[in-house]
mmCIF file of C-alpha atoms in Angstrom:
data_model
loop_
_atom_site.group_PDB
_atom_site.id
_atom_site.type_symbol
_atom_site.label_atom_id
_atom_site.label_comp_id
_atom_site.label_asym_id
_atom_site.label_seq_id
_atom_site.Cartn_x
_atom_site.Cartn_y
_atom_site.Cartn_z
ATOM 1 C CA MET A 912 243.112 -53.927 -18.698
ATOM 2 C CA LYS A 913 242.561 -55.160 -14.927
ATOM 3 C CA LEU A 914 239.612 -53.759 -13.384
ATOM 4 C CA SER A 915 242.069 -52.422 -10.617
ATOM 5 C CA GLU A 916 243.247 -50.163 -13.255
ATOM 6 C CA ILE A 917 239.890 -49.241 -14.315
ATOM 7 C CA GLU A 918 238.599 -48.475 -11.102
ATOM 8 C CA ALA A 919 241.789 -46.084 -10.165
ATOM 9 C CA LEU A 920 241.153 -44.125 -14.012
ATOM 10 C CA LYS A 921 237.385 -43.230 -13.286
ATOM 11 C CA GLU A 922 238.417 -41.941 -9.704
ATOM 12 C CA ASN A 923 240.861 -39.203 -11.166
ATOM 13 C CA THR A 924 239.540 -38.734 -14.400
ATOM 14 C CA GLN A 925 235.564 -38.125 -14.291
ATOM 15 C CA PRO A 926 235.940 -35.066 -12.123
ATOM 16 C CA PHE A 927 237.800 -33.404 -14.807
ATOM 17 C CA PHE A 928 236.599 -34.854 -18.103
ATOM 18 C CA VAL A 929 234.068 -32.542 -18.579
ATOM 19 C CA HIS A 930 233.109 -32.753 -22.929
ATOM 20 C CA ILE A 931 230.422 -30.820 -24.090
ATOM 21 C CA PRO A 932 229.829 -32.428 -27.327
ATOM 22 C CA VAL A 933 229.534 -29.817 -30.239
ATOM 23 C CA LEU A 934 226.825 -29.450 -33.602
ATOM 24 C CA SER A 935 225.286 -32.541 -31.220
ATOM 25 C CA ARG A 936 221.723 -31.745 -32.827
ATOM 26 C CA GLU A 937 223.379 -31.527 -36.994
ATOM 27 C CA LEU A 938 225.124 -34.436 -36.173
ATOM 28 C CA ILE A 939 222.279 -36.970 -35.057
ATOM 29 C CA ALA A 940 220.019 -35.332 -37.610
ATOM 30 C CA GLY A 941 222.619 -35.133 -40.644
ATOM 31 C CA LEU A 942 223.155 -39.154 -39.850
ATOM 32 C CA GLU A 943 219.048 -40.452 -39.636
ATOM 33 C CA ILE A 944 219.688 -42.600 -36.815
ATOM 34 C CA ARG A 945 218.184 -45.914 -37.791
ATOM 35 C CA ALA A 946 216.941 -48.338 -34.772
ATOM 36 C CA GLY A 947 219.013 -50.850 -34.298
ATOM 37 C CA GLY A 948 221.482 -49.683 -36.532
ATOM 38 C CA GLU A 949 225.436 -50.297 -35.865
ATOM 39 C CA TYR A 950 227.462 -46.395 -35.154
ATOM 40 C CA LEU A 951 230.960 -45.910 -35.382
ATOM 41 C CA ASP A 952 232.217 -43.106 -32.643
ATOM 42 C CA ALA A 953 235.821 -42.753 -33.843
ATOM 43 C CA THR A 954 236.870 -40.898 -31.788
ATOM 44 C CA VAL A 955 234.892 -41.138 -28.282
ATOM 45 C CA GLY A 956 235.950 -38.559 -26.653
ATOM 46 C CA GLY A 957 234.074 -38.031 -23.256
ATOM 47 C CA GLY A 958 231.439 -39.859 -24.962
ATOM 48 C CA GLY A 959 229.320 -37.054 -25.450
ATOM 49 C CA HIS A 960 227.600 -37.188 -29.348
ATOM 50 C CA SER A 961 227.835 -41.022 -28.910
ATOM 51 C CA LEU A 962 225.876 -41.288 -25.688
ATOM 52 C CA LEU A 963 223.011 -38.742 -28.221
ATOM 53 C CA LEU A 964 223.536 -41.603 -30.263
ATOM 54 C CA LEU A 965 222.539 -44.334 -28.056
ATOM 55 C CA GLN A 966 219.688 -42.071 -26.588
ATOM 56 C CA ALA A 967 217.970 -41.339 -30.705
ATOM 57 C CA ALA A 968 217.140 -44.727 -31.649
ATOM 58 C CA GLU A 969 216.122 -47.837 -29.954
ATOM 59 C CA ASN A 970 218.546 -50.606 -29.729
ATOM 60 C CA ILE A 971 221.636 -49.138 -31.023
ATOM 61 C CA ARG A 972 225.182 -50.854 -30.978
ATOM 62 C CA LEU A 973 228.145 -48.799 -30.889
ATOM 63 C CA THR A 974 231.869 -48.789 -32.130
ATOM 64 C CA ALA A 975 233.724 -46.287 -29.564
ATOM 65 C CA ILE A 976 237.282 -45.988 -30.430
ATOM 66 C CA ASP A 977 240.007 -43.480 -28.600
ATOM 67 C CA GLN A 978 243.553 -43.222 -28.697
ATOM 68 C CA ASP A 979 243.477 -41.716 -25.381
ATOM 69 C CA GLN A 980 243.125 -43.912 -22.243
ATOM 70 C CA ASP A 981 241.303 -41.460 -20.283
ATOM 71 C CA ALA A 982 238.904 -40.669 -22.701
ATOM 72 C CA ILE A 983 237.541 -44.314 -23.116
ATOM 73 C CA VAL A 984 237.112 -44.227 -18.730
ATOM 74 C CA ALA A 985 234.987 -41.176 -18.931
ATOM 75 C CA ALA A 986 233.626 -42.849 -21.873
ATOM 76 C CA ARG A 987 232.712 -45.842 -20.123
ATOM 77 C CA VAL A 988 231.864 -43.849 -16.758
ATOM 78 C CA LYS A 989 229.454 -41.595 -18.523
ATOM 79 C CA PHE A 990 227.276 -44.687 -20.311
ATOM 80 C CA GLU A 991 226.908 -46.128 -16.741
ATOM 81 C CA GLN A 992 226.046 -43.671 -14.737
ATOM 82 C CA THR A 993 223.890 -42.373 -17.651
ATOM 83 C CA GLU A 994 222.118 -46.300 -17.745
ATOM 84 C CA PRO A 995 224.035 -49.317 -17.164
ATOM 85 C CA SER A 996 221.936 -51.591 -19.573
ATOM 86 C CA LEU A 997 224.665 -49.212 -22.348
ATOM 87 C CA LEU A 998 227.428 -51.152 -21.854
ATOM 88 C CA GLU A 999 225.622 -53.854 -23.245
ATOM 89 C CA ARG A 1000 225.472 -51.956 -26.185
ATOM 90 C CA VAL A 1001 228.797 -50.421 -26.353
ATOM 91 C CA GLN A 1002 232.137 -52.632 -27.495
ATOM 92 C CA PHE A 1003 235.158 -49.840 -26.932
ATOM 93 C CA TRP A 1004 238.508 -50.010 -28.818
ATOM 94 C CA GLN A 1005 241.674 -48.173 -27.560
ATOM 95 C CA GLY A 1006 244.302 -47.003 -30.496
ATOM 96 C CA ASN A 1007 245.066 -44.284 -33.399
ATOM 97 C CA PHE A 1008 241.022 -44.842 -35.929
ATOM 98 C CA ALA A 1009 243.962 -45.064 -38.880
ATOM 99 C CA GLN A 1010 244.849 -48.226 -36.978
ATOM 100 C CA TYR A 1011 241.333 -50.061 -36.755
ATOM 101 C CA ASN A 1012 240.181 -52.906 -38.474
ATOM 102 C CA PRO A 1013 236.382 -53.376 -38.314
ATOM 103 C CA LYS A 1014 236.629 -57.356 -39.627
ATOM 104 C CA GLY A 1015 234.650 -57.424 -41.697
ATOM 105 C CA LYS A 1016 231.666 -55.529 -40.089
ATOM 106 C CA GLN A 1017 229.604 -52.574 -41.372
ATOM 107 C CA PHE A 1018 228.125 -49.672 -40.764
ATOM 108 C CA ASP A 1019 224.380 -47.657 -40.765
ATOM 109 C CA GLY A 1020 226.567 -44.240 -39.107
ATOM 110 C CA ILE A 1021 230.302 -43.507 -38.356
ATOM 111 C CA ILE A 1022 231.375 -40.252 -36.381
ATOM 112 C CA ALA A 1023 234.405 -38.790 -35.759
ATOM 113 C CA ASP A 1024 234.880 -35.424 -33.480
ATOM 114 C CA LEU A 1025 238.749 -33.932 -34.890
ATOM 115 C CA GLY A 1026 240.902 -32.433 -32.623
ATOM 116 C CA VAL A 1027 242.276 -32.469 -29.030
ATOM 117 C CA SER A 1028 239.351 -32.475 -26.005
ATOM 118 C CA SER A 1029 238.524 -29.761 -24.126
ATOM 119 C CA TYR A 1030 240.030 -31.575 -21.260
ATOM 120 C CA GLN A 1031 243.687 -32.482 -22.767
ATOM 121 C CA PHE A 1032 244.021 -28.615 -23.028
ATOM 122 C CA ASP A 1033 242.704 -28.489 -19.674
ATOM 123 C CA GLN A 1034 244.968 -30.538 -17.968
ATOM 124 C CA PRO A 1035 248.382 -29.581 -17.212
ATOM 125 C CA GLU A 1036 250.801 -32.299 -17.127
ATOM 126 C CA ARG A 1037 249.131 -33.267 -21.188
ATOM 127 C CA GLY A 1038 251.462 -30.267 -21.595
ATOM 128 C CA PHE A 1039 248.577 -29.051 -25.279
ATOM 129 C CA SER A 1040 248.963 -25.758 -23.566
ATOM 130 C CA PHE A 1041 251.076 -22.858 -22.643
ATOM 131 C CA ARG A 1042 248.375 -22.091 -19.815
ATOM 132 C CA HIS A 1043 250.322 -23.445 -17.345
ATOM 133 C CA THR A 1044 253.874 -24.638 -17.124
ATOM 134 C CA ALA A 1045 254.537 -28.129 -17.933
ATOM 135 C CA PRO A 1046 256.217 -30.801 -19.821
ATOM 136 C CA LEU A 1047 256.326 -30.600 -22.844
ATOM 137 C CA ASP A 1048 254.171 -33.803 -24.313
ATOM 138 C CA MET A 1049 251.055 -33.365 -26.382
ATOM 139 C CA ARG A 1050 251.157 -37.033 -26.369
ATOM 140 C CA MET A 1051 247.348 -38.052 -26.908
ATOM 141 C CA ASN A 1052 248.282 -41.786 -26.624
ATOM 142 C CA GLN A 1053 250.804 -41.786 -23.819
ATOM 143 C CA GLN A 1054 251.561 -45.014 -24.951
ATOM 144 C CA GLN A 1055 253.478 -43.573 -27.720
ATOM 145 C CA SER A 1056 257.877 -41.991 -27.440
ATOM 146 C CA LEU A 1057 257.300 -39.390 -29.472
ATOM 147 C CA THR A 1058 256.734 -36.570 -27.557
ATOM 148 C CA ALA A 1059 256.776 -32.172 -28.554
ATOM 149 C CA ALA A 1060 260.014 -32.276 -26.212
ATOM 150 C CA GLU A 1061 261.716 -34.717 -28.712
ATOM 151 C CA ILE A 1062 260.994 -32.087 -31.460
ATOM 152 C CA ILE A 1063 261.450 -29.104 -29.914
ATOM 153 C CA ASN A 1064 264.706 -30.571 -28.888
ATOM 154 C CA HIS A 1065 266.144 -32.793 -31.428
ATOM 155 C CA TRP A 1066 265.209 -31.895 -34.723
ATOM 156 C CA ASP A 1067 266.724 -29.370 -37.317
ATOM 157 C CA GLU A 1068 265.935 -26.198 -38.184
ATOM 158 C CA LYS A 1069 264.528 -27.012 -41.541
ATOM 159 C CA ARG A 1070 262.249 -29.277 -40.165
ATOM 160 C CA LEU A 1071 261.002 -27.281 -37.545
ATOM 161 C CA ALA A 1072 260.631 -24.284 -39.676
ATOM 162 C CA ASP A 1073 258.696 -26.625 -41.834
ATOM 163 C CA ILE A 1074 255.877 -28.302 -39.733
ATOM 164 C CA PHE A 1075 255.413 -24.779 -38.610
ATOM 165 C CA TYR A 1076 254.460 -23.318 -41.826
ATOM 166 C CA HIS A 1077 252.533 -26.486 -42.983
ATOM 167 C CA TYR A 1078 250.842 -27.795 -39.518
ATOM 168 C CA GLY A 1079 250.467 -23.990 -38.131
ATOM 169 C CA GLU A 1080 250.641 -21.984 -41.321
ATOM 170 C CA GLU A 1081 252.723 -19.893 -39.343
ATOM 171 C CA ARG A 1082 254.994 -17.117 -41.555
ATOM 172 C CA LEU A 1083 257.102 -16.464 -38.985
ATOM 173 C CA SER A 1084 258.087 -19.800 -38.835
ATOM 174 C CA ARG A 1085 261.260 -19.793 -40.054
ATOM 175 C CA ARG A 1086 262.317 -17.020 -37.781
ATOM 176 C CA ILE A 1087 260.542 -18.986 -34.783
ATOM 177 C CA ALA A 1088 263.389 -22.310 -35.897
ATOM 178 C CA LYS A 1089 265.336 -20.131 -35.471
ATOM 179 C CA ARG A 1090 265.107 -18.722 -32.073
ATOM 180 C CA ILE A 1091 264.446 -21.648 -30.821
ATOM 181 C CA ILE A 1092 267.515 -23.974 -32.209
ATOM 182 C CA GLU A 1093 269.607 -21.167 -30.882
ATOM 183 C CA LYS A 1094 267.430 -21.448 -26.812
ATOM 184 C CA ARG A 1095 267.088 -24.708 -26.523
ATOM 185 C CA PRO A 1096 266.987 -26.980 -24.586
ATOM 186 C CA PHE A 1097 263.290 -26.724 -23.013
ATOM 187 C CA GLN A 1098 261.981 -28.450 -20.866
ATOM 188 C CA THR A 1099 258.534 -26.775 -20.289
ATOM 189 C CA THR A 1100 255.320 -25.192 -22.229
ATOM 190 C CA THR A 1101 255.707 -21.808 -20.980
ATOM 191 C CA ASP A 1102 259.596 -21.702 -21.240
ATOM 192 C CA LEU A 1103 258.790 -22.570 -25.008
ATOM 193 C CA ALA A 1104 255.833 -20.408 -25.061
ATOM 194 C CA ASN A 1105 258.409 -17.022 -23.801
ATOM 195 C CA ALA A 1106 260.373 -18.046 -25.854
ATOM 196 C CA ILE A 1107 258.443 -17.890 -29.591
ATOM 197 C CA ALA A 1108 256.701 -14.239 -28.145
ATOM 198 C CA GLY A 1109 260.354 -13.069 -27.496
ATOM 199 C CA CYS A 1110 260.917 -13.016 -30.856
ATOM 200 C CA VAL A 1111 258.593 -11.452 -32.637
ATOM 201 C CA PRO A 1112 257.793 -8.074 -33.105
ATOM 202 C CA GLY A 1113 256.153 -6.344 -31.165
ATOM 203 C CA SER A 1114 252.523 -5.426 -33.418
ATOM 204 C CA TYR A 1115 252.435 -9.281 -33.528
ATOM 205 C CA ARG A 1116 253.017 -10.559 -30.277
ATOM 206 C CA HIS A 1117 250.219 -8.112 -29.310
ATOM 207 C CA GLY A 1118 247.762 -9.848 -31.544
ATOM 208 C CA ARG A 1119 244.532 -11.429 -31.331
ATOM 209 C CA ILE A 1120 245.759 -14.789 -30.722
ATOM 210 C CA HIS A 1121 249.021 -15.399 -28.830
ATOM 211 C CA PRO A 1122 252.532 -15.528 -31.012
ATOM 212 C CA ALA A 1123 253.117 -19.547 -29.587
ATOM 213 C CA THR A 1124 249.260 -20.475 -30.321
ATOM 214 C CA ARG A 1125 250.477 -21.507 -34.362
ATOM 215 C CA VAL A 1126 253.925 -23.423 -33.237
ATOM 216 C CA PHE A 1127 251.855 -24.806 -30.094
ATOM 217 C CA GLN A 1128 249.306 -26.543 -32.934
ATOM 218 C CA ALA A 1129 251.793 -27.166 -34.996
ATOM 219 C CA LEU A 1130 253.629 -29.220 -32.755
ATOM 220 C CA ARG A 1131 250.490 -31.027 -31.305
ATOM 221 C CA ILE A 1132 249.423 -32.192 -35.791
ATOM 222 C CA ALA A 1133 253.401 -33.546 -35.845
ATOM 223 C CA VAL A 1134 253.137 -35.003 -32.477
ATOM 224 C CA ASN A 1135 250.162 -36.875 -33.358
ATOM 225 C CA GLN A 1136 250.460 -37.420 -37.139
ATOM 226 C CA GLU A 1137 247.657 -36.313 -36.917
ATOM 227 C CA LEU A 1138 246.619 -35.104 -40.489
ATOM 228 C CA THR A 1139 248.727 -38.707 -41.971
ATOM 229 C CA CYS A 1140 246.486 -40.369 -40.395
ATOM 230 C CA LEU A 1141 242.967 -38.338 -40.834
ATOM 231 C CA GLU A 1142 243.865 -38.911 -44.419
ATOM 232 C CA LYS A 1143 244.461 -42.886 -43.988
ATOM 233 C CA PHE A 1144 241.401 -42.721 -41.617
ATOM 234 C CA LEU A 1145 238.766 -41.427 -44.211
ATOM 235 C CA ASP A 1146 240.242 -43.228 -47.316
ATOM 236 C CA GLN A 1147 239.253 -46.752 -45.271
ATOM 237 C CA ALA A 1148 236.482 -45.777 -43.873
ATOM 238 C CA GLN A 1149 234.183 -44.982 -46.615
ATOM 239 C CA TYR A 1150 234.173 -48.928 -47.656
ATOM 240 C CA TRP A 1151 233.176 -49.775 -43.683
ATOM 241 C CA LEU A 1152 229.242 -47.938 -44.427
ATOM 242 C CA LYS A 1153 226.648 -50.639 -45.513
ATOM 243 C CA PRO A 1154 225.395 -48.836 -48.685
ATOM 244 C CA GLY A 1155 223.479 -45.257 -47.473
ATOM 245 C CA GLY A 1156 225.030 -45.190 -44.430
ATOM 246 C CA ARG A 1157 226.547 -41.863 -43.296
ATOM 247 C CA ILE A 1158 229.085 -40.111 -41.826
ATOM 248 C CA GLY A 1159 229.435 -37.100 -40.152
ATOM 249 C CA ILE A 1160 233.058 -35.874 -39.487
ATOM 250 C CA ILE A 1161 233.298 -32.300 -37.041
ATOM 251 C CA SER A 1162 236.970 -30.296 -38.232
ATOM 252 C CA PHE A 1163 238.061 -27.623 -36.141
ATOM 253 C CA HIS A 1164 240.726 -25.836 -38.466
ATOM 254 C CA SER A 1165 241.221 -25.447 -42.299
ATOM 255 C CA LEU A 1166 243.958 -28.167 -42.226
ATOM 256 C CA GLU A 1167 241.448 -30.892 -41.339
ATOM 257 C CA ASP A 1168 238.255 -29.007 -43.216
ATOM 258 C CA ARG A 1169 240.360 -29.405 -46.324
ATOM 259 C CA ILE A 1170 241.198 -33.151 -46.116
ATOM 260 C CA VAL A 1171 237.340 -33.639 -44.712
ATOM 261 C CA LYS A 1172 236.234 -31.287 -47.936
ATOM 262 C CA HIS A 1173 238.522 -33.247 -50.506
ATOM 263 C CA ARG A 1174 238.747 -36.792 -49.352
ATOM 264 C CA LEU A 1175 234.650 -36.922 -49.144
ATOM 265 C CA LYS A 1176 234.301 -35.245 -52.920
ATOM 266 C CA ASP A 1177 237.113 -37.437 -54.625
ATOM 267 C CA SER A 1178 235.614 -40.669 -53.655
ATOM 268 C CA PRO A 1179 233.652 -42.807 -56.290
ATOM 269 C CA ILE A 1180 231.181 -43.977 -52.777
ATOM 270 C CA LEU A 1181 229.833 -41.256 -51.462
ATOM 271 C CA GLN A 1182 227.314 -38.958 -51.864
ATOM 272 C CA ILE A 1183 228.158 -35.122 -50.486
ATOM 273 C CA LEU A 1184 225.525 -34.401 -47.627
ATOM 274 C CA THR A 1185 226.898 -30.691 -47.131
ATOM 275 C CA LYS A 1186 227.814 -28.168 -50.094
ATOM 276 C CA LYS A 1187 228.921 -26.305 -47.426
ATOM 277 C CA PRO A 1188 230.006 -27.325 -44.133
ATOM 278 C CA ILE A 1189 227.566 -26.797 -40.960
ATOM 279 C CA GLN A 1190 229.026 -24.644 -38.692
ATOM 280 C CA PRO A 1191 227.179 -23.831 -34.856
ATOM 281 C CA GLN A 1192 224.008 -21.614 -34.328
ATOM 282 C CA PRO A 1193 224.040 -18.324 -31.868
ATOM 283 C CA ASP A 1194 223.295 -20.849 -28.799
ATOM 284 C CA GLU A 1195 225.229 -22.984 -28.912
ATOM 285 C CA LEU A 1196 228.558 -20.461 -29.411
ATOM 286 C CA ASN A 1197 226.781 -18.587 -26.650
ATOM 287 C CA ASN A 1198 226.678 -21.557 -24.647
ATOM 288 C CA ASN A 1199 230.009 -23.553 -25.712
ATOM 289 C CA PRO A 1200 232.492 -20.437 -26.953
ATOM 290 C CA ARG A 1201 234.766 -23.878 -28.162
ATOM 291 C CA SER A 1202 232.587 -24.330 -30.658
ATOM 292 C CA ARG A 1203 233.259 -21.129 -32.708
ATOM 293 C CA SER A 1204 235.698 -22.358 -35.083
ATOM 294 C CA ALA A 1205 233.302 -26.670 -35.280
ATOM 295 C CA LYS A 1206 232.241 -26.593 -38.952
ATOM 296 C CA LEU A 1207 230.525 -30.895 -39.839
ATOM 297 C CA ARG A 1208 230.563 -32.065 -43.656
ATOM 298 C CA VAL A 1209 227.943 -35.486 -43.900
ATOM 299 C CA ALA A 1210 228.388 -37.992 -46.911
ATOM 300 C CA GLU A 1211 226.300 -40.877 -47.257
ATOM 301 C CA ARG A 1212 227.603 -43.901 -49.212
ATOM 302 C CA LYS A 1213 225.948 -44.642 -52.089
ATOM 303 C CA LEU A 1214 223.588 -47.356 -53.368
ATOM 304 C CA ILE A 1215 224.726 -47.972 -56.171
ATOM 305 C CA GLU A 1216 228.133 -47.700 -56.643
ATOM 306 C CA SER A 1217 229.175 -46.464 -60.418
#
C-alpha cells in the first residue's frame, strides 16, 4: 500500500475504530509473556490486545495479522501514538489467518480474538448490522467478491435454510428461507431484517433478540467462511508454537467455542490449561457489555511430544 493511501485511511479510520480488548487481563496472564519473545496476533483488530502484549515485557516482537485493511491501519496508528518505537518491533500482514505462512518462524505465544469487531458492527456501510440501512455486504476483507447480497439473492432455498440452521442455529430456518425466496431481490440490511420479522410468529418477533439476529450471524459466517477458516487456522497454528509456547483463543458464540474446544483438546501436541473457558468478570461486564458472551481457552505446546 502506498504511503498516501495509508495516510488517507488513517484519517478516515482512526476516529471510529474504538476497540475495547475483551478478557485482556486473563489473556495476557494466560500467555505468560516472555521478555524478548516472538508473538503472533492473528486478529489484530484495532490493536488493543497487541498493544498490551507489546507492553507486557521488554523487547517483544509481534506479527500482526488482519484481513480488514482498516484494522491494520488503526493498529498501526495506535502503536505509533502510544510509542512510535513500537512499530520497529511489529510486522503487519493483511489476509485471512488461515492463509498465513510463517515460513519456519515459531512463536512463544499466539492469540486470536474471533468474529466481527465492534468497529465493523458500528460502521453502517459495512452491512454487518440491521440497526442502520446499508448495502448487504458483510465482508471482513473488502477485496473478496462474495457478499451477503450475492448469497441472499442467488443461493437456492435449501442452501439458505441450511446456513441459517447450521451457522445461525435458527430453528425457523426453512420458513425464513422460503420468505426470502418469495420477496427477493433485497438491496439493504433493513429490507432483509423487516422481511424476516414479518414471517415469524408474534411471540418470536417480540422475543429477547430481533428475529433477524441469527440469520445475520449465519450470513456473516458464510460470507467470510469463518468456521472453515478457524478450523484450518487451529490445525496449523499449534505447529507454529515453540515447545512451551501458548495459544489463547477468544470466541463469542457456541459454534466458534465448540471448534476451539475440540481442536485444542484433540491436538496431539497441546496441553489444555483451561478445563472450562474463562469468562469476563463483573467489572469488565459493567465497563463493556459486549464482552458478555466472550470465552477464552488457553493451551500450551508440550515440551516432550509423543
